[in-house]
Amino acid sequence: MDTQASREGANKQVISSQADSLIKISRIWADFFSRKCLESAYLDRFFAI
C-alpha cells in the first residue's frame, strides 16, 4: 500500500516534469517561429519597395 502510493507520486512527478519540458520546448518553438515570420514579413516589405 505504502510503496504503491509512493510509486504513484513518483509517476506523477515524472509526468509533470515531462509536461513542463514539453511546455518549455513549445514556447521556444513558438518564439522561434514568430520571430522567423516577423523577419520574413519585414524582408518581404523591404524587397517589395
C-alpha atoms as a printed R data frame, in Angstrom:
   type eleno elety resid chain resno      x      y       z
1  ATOM     1    CA   MET     A     1  0.000  0.000   0.000
2  ATOM     2    CA   ASP     A     2  2.706  2.463   1.017
3  ATOM     3    CA   THR     A     3  5.024  1.521  -1.841
4  ATOM     4    CA   GLN     A     4  2.169  1.838  -4.325
5  ATOM     5    CA   ALA     A     5  1.359  5.342  -3.087
6  ATOM     6    CA   SER     A     6  4.986  6.430  -3.361
7  ATOM     7    CA   ARG     A     7  5.203  4.860  -6.812
8  ATOM     8    CA   GLU     A     8  2.145  6.832  -7.951
9  ATOM     9    CA   GLY     A     9  3.706 10.004  -6.568
10 ATOM    10    CA   ALA     A    10  6.915  9.321  -8.483
11 ATOM    11    CA   ASN     A    11  4.953  8.681 -11.682
12 ATOM    12    CA   LYS     A    12  3.070 11.944 -11.236
13 ATOM    13    CA   GLN     A    13  6.364 13.788 -10.752
14 ATOM    14    CA   VAL     A    14  7.778 12.263 -13.940
15 ATOM    15    CA   ILE     A    15  4.642 13.128 -15.906
16 ATOM    16    CA   SER     A    16  4.615 16.702 -14.606
17 ATOM    17    CA   SER     A    17  8.305 17.201 -15.399
18 ATOM    18    CA   GLN     A    18  7.748 15.837 -18.906
19 ATOM    19    CA   ALA     A    19  4.811 18.210 -19.316
20 ATOM    20    CA   ASP     A    20  6.942 21.121 -18.095
21 ATOM    21    CA   SER     A    21  9.680 20.319 -20.594
22 ATOM    22    CA   LEU     A    22  7.123 19.987 -23.404
23 ATOM    23    CA   ILE     A    23  5.665 23.376 -22.491
24 ATOM    24    CA   LYS     A    24  9.141 24.942 -22.455
25 ATOM    25    CA   ILE     A    25 10.006 23.401 -25.827
26 ATOM    26    CA   SER     A    26  6.725 24.533 -27.369
27 ATOM    27    CA   ARG     A    27  7.277 28.069 -26.042
28 ATOM    28    CA   ILE     A    28 10.783 28.132 -27.550
29 ATOM    29    CA   TRP     A    29  9.431 26.871 -30.888
30 ATOM    30    CA   ALA     A    30  6.582 29.400 -30.845
31 ATOM    31    CA   ASP     A    31  9.038 32.211 -30.126
32 ATOM    32    CA   PHE     A    32 11.361 30.994 -32.884
33 ATOM    33    CA   PHE     A    33  8.598 30.710 -35.463
34 ATOM    34    CA   SER     A    34  7.068 34.084 -34.585
35 ATOM    35    CA   ARG     A    35 10.490 35.713 -34.996
36 ATOM    36    CA   LYS     A    36 11.007 33.958 -38.320
37 ATOM    37    CA   CYS     A    37  7.583 35.098 -39.522
38 ATOM    38    CA   LEU     A    38  8.308 38.668 -38.444
39 ATOM    39    CA   GLU     A    39 11.707 38.609 -40.163
40 ATOM    40    CA   SER     A    40 10.267 37.237 -43.392
41 ATOM    41    CA   ALA     A    41  7.447 39.801 -43.298
42 ATOM    42    CA   TYR     A    42  9.933 42.640 -42.867
43 ATOM    43    CA   LEU     A    43 12.211 41.243 -45.573
44 ATOM    44    CA   ASP     A    44  9.280 40.913 -47.976
45 ATOM    45    CA   ARG     A    45  8.390 44.539 -47.313
46 ATOM    46    CA   PHE     A    46 11.940 45.717 -47.936
47 ATOM    47    CA   PHE     A    47 12.230 43.747 -51.158
48 ATOM    48    CA   ALA     A    48  8.822 44.971 -52.326
49 ATOM    49    CA   ILE     A    49  9.967 48.601 -52.153
